[in-house]
Structure formats: structure tokens, C-alpha cells
Amino acid sequence: MPIQCSSCAKNRAVLRRPKTGHSLCKHCFFWAFEEEIHQTIVSARLFNRGETVGIGASGGKDSTVLAYVLKVLNERYDYGLKLLLLSVDEGITGYRNDSLETVRRNQQQYDLPLTIVSYEELYGWTMDAIVKQVGLRNNCTFCGVFRRQALDRGAMMLNVDKICTGHNADDVAETVIMNVLRGDIARLHRCTVISTASDGEGAIPRCKPLKYAYEKEIVLYAYFKKLDYFSTECVYSPNAYRGHARTFIKDLEAVRPSAIMDIIHSGENLSVKEGVKMPVQGTCSRCGYISSQSLCKSCVLLEGLNRGLPKLGIGKHHRLHDKILAQQALTEKEQNKLKAIEF
Amino acid sequence: MCQVDEEYASSLEQKSLPAVSKKCMKCKEGTAVLIIRVGDAFCRGCFKEYFIHKFRAMLGKNRVIFPGEKVLLAVSGGLTSSCMLAQVQEGLSRDAPKKLRFMPGIIYIDEGGVCGQNAEKREKAVAQLECIFKKTGFPYHIVPLEQVFTLPESVLEPVGRREQPSSSASYKAAVDQHIRSEVTRGQGEPAVEESQDALGRLHLQASAYKPEHKLALEELFSSLKTLTAKQDMLHTLRQHLILHTARINGYSKVMTGDSCTRLAIKLLTNVSLGRGAALAADTAFSDSRYGDVVMVRPMRDYSSKEIGFYNRLFEVQSVFIPGLDTKTADKASIQRLTESFVVKLQADFPSTVSTVYRTGEKLNTACPPQSSRTEAAAKCLLCLCALDTRAEDATAFNATLMSEQLSRCTLEEKGQSDAGCCRGQNQACGDDGCCSTSRVPVAPDLKSLLCYSCRLTVKDMTALDSLPPYITSEAEKRQRRAAMKTEIGEFLLEDEGADEE
Ligand SMILES: [Zn+2]
Ligand SMILES: [Zn+2]
Ligand SMILES: [Zn+2]
Ligand SMILES: [Zn+2]
């Protein structure tokens, strides 16, 4: 016996919404999914008419669906936005070539201009070369820090007003759990915020229009819309700790589907005790990017790579930053500490 | 996508084998019998000293328990609360400067009625506990969970905070005064004396429950469709019973046996249950949401491992009593899942529990603590925390409402709500979820009285009329007041009913 769509009560339902449990037909699901993102954009006032918005495009499902839906909504509701795709080439043989191919196809299908910035041209290092030096234990630290800044630099070149990224509800919930697990109160405080304002120079405002969209619904949407995306995990796999958090979120969702939203709700309603030290944001004295230290994370990591001391940016070595800034040589003891890498 | 993991890779210490040293790190003489953390090896005597000191230090640091105050110890028979009881006994038996100076009583909530235990097993467990309780000489209260059906609605009414001296100077004055009065009464053991007077009186009121309440309780729990909701409801009802018992017997503090490990699990569980706004109240040392009775968690600095060691070395008796989640699968409920997640993670990353626990220390309740004047309506009917359901733009709460609305029958909105989406196709609406939300007849007015998380629990309920009468009648009362207020709204000059009570 076919199940009827619970929204239009006419068509036959083809899917059960992971988020609410309702059975819907294809059209009603598309409508609900897009409308929810529209509501998020409107209620959080993510964009202003006339802005140029860069979509961080990785070729993966989240950014592919984000680009598609933003284009649809921009036309349907006449946001008056100039949309463009912005990709980062980390320089990972195999993985990146294929995903960038996907982004290029998206560029044609959605008729959105595409710009690619590469680690190699920005930093002089590809991820492949970085992994050769640092091994597989901390490579995600490098990649994450470099990507964040690369997107900003690309956006600045293109005079973009805002960057939006494909972070979905599962990602936000996972980040809340991660920050509780590692006791990072400053990030816990910030991680559920839907958009970051630009604080002066350095960073371009960012937002997450898919913040309330379930990962499973993003896949369903891409599946029924026959959107083309690249679905292989990064060949330099992410660390085990985050993997545990991810599995935990999936298990929670299986027990109670609303758990993802419930965790975000928790995050949105947390508040930090007065007197708990929060880092003060300044700017990097070398490159001008926002940083709570005198050198930004990216400059420290880069310095470490260039000096053959990859551990410099991993762990806490703030004491040494002033030395680096003054171009002083490190002592042998300091050097040895930063050289050793456990595989 | 691959996520940023700045600077943490190294701070998450991996498990490393403890360096086994043969001598106690403290006295350097005794043979070490246990290692608490890497490098901390203790002999038997030093461990006992360290353990006992920690309990006193926790109470001393926080200064919320006053000399002569009546304190109710919530004992479940488990390792931590049994150990807490032993610590209180130990503290009361000490000589003057180190002596604890409050007057303890014990409460045990018999949950057997919802944990699948027959009368015989329940009686046996109660008998075992009574045997432990009697040895302490403290008055005790055995309260079967069935008694929630006799609770008055006043349990849920907000009560103003009791005036108490709060500065450390006045705390010291109170201690001094207490010592003087003890001296004038002639060095007796007043706490214990009074306790024994009360003993005969108190265990009489215990452990009786009516058969109809037993049935009502079973009905209530079978109407809760998920173990997650059952566990949450059990916790809520338990709190209400403890609160009520404390009030009618004049206890102004309640001590619960939450270890550091338990609190870390609770914190993460509550994040997952949408209780972010109440996180601080749910896990802090003291929790004053009930106003006149303050909940205190003195065991929060001990790991479950330390407690296990202590109980074994010093023969602290505990009683294993099966709970709702005993012998359930890891994924049976959010609470179970989180517990097994934390326990497994702790095995690989030994700093997990202490890090999560410290996260809690840095949190505050989002809404400032309620003053006694705050209207009842601003607090959740069930957990009595400040409501976190203001419909603001761009929140997870609003986004959820939006999703529900967009997936529901458009017909319903046009006022044909009885023409449900599965009209005439009842066989199709089973577990397939087509009618999953309309199946649950959640009265919208009860929902409006609950916080985000308690709404989730009630949403998992099929029959709201199985709730105990004190909850339903308090809900009705609040609704009547709210209706009254709308009616006279235009004549009220002050906004938030500042003149209540
Ligand atoms: Zn439909
Ligand atoms: Zn920099
Ligand atoms: Zn010793
Ligand atoms: Zn509540």
C-alpha cells in the first residue's frame, strides 16, 4: 500500500524526512527543504541586496547543494545577490583533482563563476608535500588552518562581501560535542553562531545557511535532484577523536532524530560564567590576519614547515613566537623538541 | 570535509602506562596499594586521609551547609551515594576542629515499581538498605515512587530563596555560634541524639503504597514510548519526591551522590537532550532552582574509580538495585548511549572525564537565576528551570517548528484537521511515521509550560492524562492564571506581575 504525502495529501510519498519523520512526495520535500533554508537566511539576516557572496565549494555534497539552493532562492525570492564559487586546491593528488573536476562541472551547470586558489601559490606548499614532512598525525591541523585563510584570501581578491560555507546541522552539533569534550569554552561559545561579523580587517564575514539542514536530508535532496557531487573522504583521513564524536552524533540521531537540533539548541543557550578568560582577538603582526596571538596560526605553521620544525604550530609554543618574529635562531634544545614527530 | 583541529592534537593525552612505584608518594614509607592517576600511588592510610580530606574540603570551600542545618542525603544504594553516606558518618564522628556540624537524614526512593521488580524483590532491597541506614543512627525515609500520585501541586510552585547569611564572615559567625551552643549543652552528640529520637517516628511513614498508585505508575511509564523519555521522567519524579520530603521534614539542603564521572556523563547527556540552558544548574556544586531547598553535590571531585577503591578498601556497604536501564543495550536511550560513549572514550583518553567536568565549571545558566518574584509561568512545570523557549529568530527551536509546519498537511491548516493525512488508510499509518506527529495528542497548552527538553519527553508520551494529578492540576492552575492575565492585561501597569506573592 503506497503512503500518501503528508503535506499535499495528493501525491505518493517517496521518502521519510530524517528530521521530522513525515512522509513526503518529492516536490513537497524539495519545497520544505528550500523553504527552510530561505527562512534561515531571512530570519538570521544573512545577506543584503547587492552583495557579492562567495560560496566555499569543495565539490562535496554540502557545498554542491548549498550552491544549487542559493541559486534557486536568489532567483525565487530576488535576493539580488551576486553569487560566485570559490574553491581551494590543497594539492592532494587524486583526491583534489577529482573534486575540483566536480566543482568545474558545477560551474557550468549552475552558470556561476569559479575561482580556485591553491595552497601552492599561497604558501609555497602542497598538502602532499606537507604530509611528507609532518606525517599523518597532525596533517589535518595544517589543512584546516590553511584552508580557512585561503578562502579569505581568495575572497579578498574577488572583492567578496560574504563567504558562505556548507556546514550543516550535523557539523554544528558535532562541533558542540567536540568543544565540550576538549573543554574549549571560547569555541563552545562561538560555534553555534550562524554568522561571524567581520571584525575590522583580515577576515571576511562568514555564514552557514545550512546550519539547520540535516546531513541526511542534504544527501536526499542531492539524490532526488540528481546533483553531481564528489563523495570520497579526504585521503589523509581526519583524526580519531573527531571520528568518535561523529559516530556519537550518528548514534544519537538513530535513538532520537531530533537530537541534532537538540544539541544545537543546547549550544545556542549556553552561557559562559563571568570571569572565565576568553581570548582577545587581534591581528597577526606578519600577515594581518585575525589572531589572538602575535602570530596567526597559519604563519606559525608555515614558519615551522619552512624551518623544518613542523611541531612549531602544534601544541603550545607561544613563547617561541617572539623569537620567530624577530628572526632569531632557536636553541638546539628548542629545535629538537620541535623536530620529533611520532608516526 | 576535513575539519580544523587546531592545537588540540597534543592536549588530548593518549593513554600511557602508569609508572609503577612501590612506595606511597605521600608518606614515602607505606607500600602503595593503588594508583589514582599516573604517578599518584598511595598507601592505604594516606589514601584514606586524602579521600576524607577531599570531602571536607569540598564542603569547606563552598560554604553552603551551615552548622546545625538539617541535610537530607539522597542514597540510592549505589557506590557513590553509599560512599557519601560513609563520608558524612566519618565527618560527624571526628573531633572538634574537623567535625562536620550538620544534622543528616537519609532518603531512599524505591523505584522498583518502574524497574520491573516484584514486591518481594523490592522488599528485600529495602530491608538491605534499612539495615545499612539503621547502623548510621540517622533518621531515614523510604519513599516508594508510587507516592508521586499523592504529591500536592505545591511541589511545583516556585518558592522564594531562603534568606541566609552569605558572606564568609557571617558563615564564620554562624560556625562560632554553633560551637558555643554545643558547649553550653554539655558536649553531647546532639545530631545523633536527635536523630535517634526521630527514628521511631520516621520509619513508620515509610514504604507503603496503594495498589491503585502502583497501577497508575505502570500506566504512566508504559505511555512513555522511549527509554530516553522514561529515564528523564523518572529523574524528574524522583526530584519532586525528594524535594517534597525535604520540605515537609524541614531539610533545607539535599546531598546527592554525583561523582565526577557521573557529572561528566550527565553534562554530555543533557547537551544531547537539549538542556543546554540548564546545564550549570544540573551539574554545579549547588543548585538552588527550588528556592527553599538547595541541592548539593559534594562527591563531584571523586572519580568513580576512586570511589570504587575506597568502598572496597574500607568496606563501605552498597546495595545493587537494578534501574530502568540495567541490562539494556548501549543504544537503548540517549542517556545509555552517552554513558557508554564517555566510558569508552575515557578508556582511550584518560583526561576525557576531567575535561568535560571542567567545561561544566565554566558555564553559567543563560537566564540569570530567578528571583523569588519571578512569576511561576517563567519556569518549566517539570524541571523548574527557567524556560528556554522564547520564539526568537534564527534559533534551532524556531527552525524545528518551521520543519514541522512545512511537512504537515496543508489541509490541516485550512481547518480540516480531522481529515488527517492518512484518512481511510489506517493500515498505512503504523510505524511508517506518516502520522507520527499527529499520533501524539500533546495538548499545546501543556507544552507551553515546559522547557525545550521537557517538551521532548512529553512528546514521547501517548497519554498525557496518565501524568500524576499534582502535575496536571498545577498545569491547569497556571493556564487559568495566564488566561486571567490576558483578560485583564490592559489594566496592568507593571509588566511581569512583579507583585505576585
Ligand atoms: Zn506532497
Ligand atoms: Zn599571519
Ligand atoms: Zn602513605
Ligand atoms: Zn523542563
GROMACS .gro file of C-alpha atoms in nm, chain B residues 4 72 75 84 120 161 235 255 261 310 330 334 367-368 371 468:
model
   16
  347VAL     CA    1   4.003   2.215   1.172
  415LEU     CA    2   1.890   1.513   5.356
  418VAL     CA    3   2.102   0.744   4.885
  427MET     CA    4   2.877   0.980   5.052
  463GLU     CA    5   0.931  -0.939   4.703
  504ARG     CA    6   1.504   3.164   4.824
  578HIS     CA    7   1.458   1.157   3.719
  598MET     CA    8   2.305   1.599   4.913
  604THR     CA    9   3.240   1.066   3.620
  653TYR     CA   10   3.761   0.342   4.870
  673ASP     CA   11   2.421   0.072   2.458
  677ILE     CA   12   2.031   0.889   2.485
  710CYS     CA   13   1.900   3.318   3.206
  711PRO     CA   14   2.003   3.483   3.532
  714SER     CA   15   1.435   3.586   4.194
  811PRO     CA   16   0.022   1.235   3.826
   0.00000   0.00000   0.00000
